[in-house]
C-alpha positions as a Python dict, from the first residue, in 0.01 Angstrom:
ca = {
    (1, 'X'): (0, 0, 0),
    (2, 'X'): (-339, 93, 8),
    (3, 'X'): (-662, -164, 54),
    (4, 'X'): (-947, -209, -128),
    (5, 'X'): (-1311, -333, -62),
    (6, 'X'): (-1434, -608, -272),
    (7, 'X'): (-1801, -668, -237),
    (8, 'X'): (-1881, -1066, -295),
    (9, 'X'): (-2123, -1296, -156),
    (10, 'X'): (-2056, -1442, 186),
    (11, 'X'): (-1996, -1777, 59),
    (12, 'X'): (-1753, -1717, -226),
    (13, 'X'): (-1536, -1482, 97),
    (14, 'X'): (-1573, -1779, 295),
    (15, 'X'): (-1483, -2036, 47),
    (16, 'X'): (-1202, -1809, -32),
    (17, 'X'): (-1081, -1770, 319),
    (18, 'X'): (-1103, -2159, 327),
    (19, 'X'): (-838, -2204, 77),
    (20, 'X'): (-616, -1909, 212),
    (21, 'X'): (-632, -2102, 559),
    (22, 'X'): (-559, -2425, 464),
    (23, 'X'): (-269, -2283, 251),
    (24, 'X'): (-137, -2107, 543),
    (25, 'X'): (-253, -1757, 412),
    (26, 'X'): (-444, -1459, 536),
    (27, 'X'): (-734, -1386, 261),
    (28, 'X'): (-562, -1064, 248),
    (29, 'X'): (-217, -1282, 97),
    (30, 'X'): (-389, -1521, -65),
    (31, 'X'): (-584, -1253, -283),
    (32, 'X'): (-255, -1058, -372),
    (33, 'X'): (-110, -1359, -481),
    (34, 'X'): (-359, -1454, -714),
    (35, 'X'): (-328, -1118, -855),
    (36, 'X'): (29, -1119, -911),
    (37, 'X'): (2, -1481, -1063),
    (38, 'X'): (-283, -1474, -1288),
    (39, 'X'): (-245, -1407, -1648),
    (40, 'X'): (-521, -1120, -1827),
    (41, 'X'): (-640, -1252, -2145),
    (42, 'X'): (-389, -1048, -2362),
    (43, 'X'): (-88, -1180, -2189),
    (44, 'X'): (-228, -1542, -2216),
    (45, 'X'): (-274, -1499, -2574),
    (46, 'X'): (98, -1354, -2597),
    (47, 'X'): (199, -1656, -2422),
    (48, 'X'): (33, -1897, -2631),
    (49, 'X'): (152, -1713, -2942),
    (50, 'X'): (518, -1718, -2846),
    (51, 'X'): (474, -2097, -2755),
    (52, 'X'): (306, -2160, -3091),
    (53, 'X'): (617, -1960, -3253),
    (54, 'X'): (882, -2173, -3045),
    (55, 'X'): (741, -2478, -3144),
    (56, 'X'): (690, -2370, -3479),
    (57, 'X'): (1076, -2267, -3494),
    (58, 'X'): (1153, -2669, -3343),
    (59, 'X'): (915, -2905, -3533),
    (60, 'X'): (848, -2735, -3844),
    (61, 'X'): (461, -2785, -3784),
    (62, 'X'): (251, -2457, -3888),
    (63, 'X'): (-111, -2568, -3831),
    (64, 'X'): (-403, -2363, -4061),
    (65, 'X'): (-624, -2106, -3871),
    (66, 'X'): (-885, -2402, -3942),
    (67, 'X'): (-650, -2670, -3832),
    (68, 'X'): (-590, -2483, -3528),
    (69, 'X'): (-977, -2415, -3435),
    (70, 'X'): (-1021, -2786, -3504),
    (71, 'X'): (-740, -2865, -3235),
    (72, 'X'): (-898, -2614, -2973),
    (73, 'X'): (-1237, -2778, -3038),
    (74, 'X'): (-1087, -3120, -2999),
    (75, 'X'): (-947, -3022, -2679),
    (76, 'X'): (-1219, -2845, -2525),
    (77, 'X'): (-1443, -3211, -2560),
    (78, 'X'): (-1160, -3369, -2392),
    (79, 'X'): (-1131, -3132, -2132),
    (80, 'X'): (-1546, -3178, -2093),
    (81, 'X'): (-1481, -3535, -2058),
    (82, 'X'): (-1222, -3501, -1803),
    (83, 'X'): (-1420, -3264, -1613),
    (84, 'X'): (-1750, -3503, -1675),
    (85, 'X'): (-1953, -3264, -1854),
}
């Protein structure tokens, strides 16, 4: 395995570090794990799609392109209100 330098601010390494620690991880672990559990964009939006298939295929329910931007918009202002923004 080869290493790699990552050039961040101080405080996001430290912050970083922080979280490895307290999860019983080097920053070293704690970074590869992220990377081998984080989804890229395209493999999110194959997730979603097969979700949106499989619950297609069990409800019957096929929202519109509009009903579904509606939905995401709905759920982004909850999320905002959750979050208190």
């Amino acid at each position: 395995m080869t290493d790699a330098n990552v050039r961040i601010p101080e405080e996001a390494k430290d912050r970083l570090a922080a979280i490895a620690a307290a999860e019983g991880l080097s920053l070293r672990a704690y970074l590869a794990r992220l990377a081998e559990n984080l989804l890229t964009p395209a493999e999110r939006a194959e997730r979603a799609e097969a979700a949106r298939a499989a619950l297609e295929a069990w409800t019957g329910y096929a929202p519109t392109a509009a009903e579904r931007q509606e939905l995401d918009l709905e759920l982004d202002r909850r999320l905002g209100q959750a979050a208190g923004r």
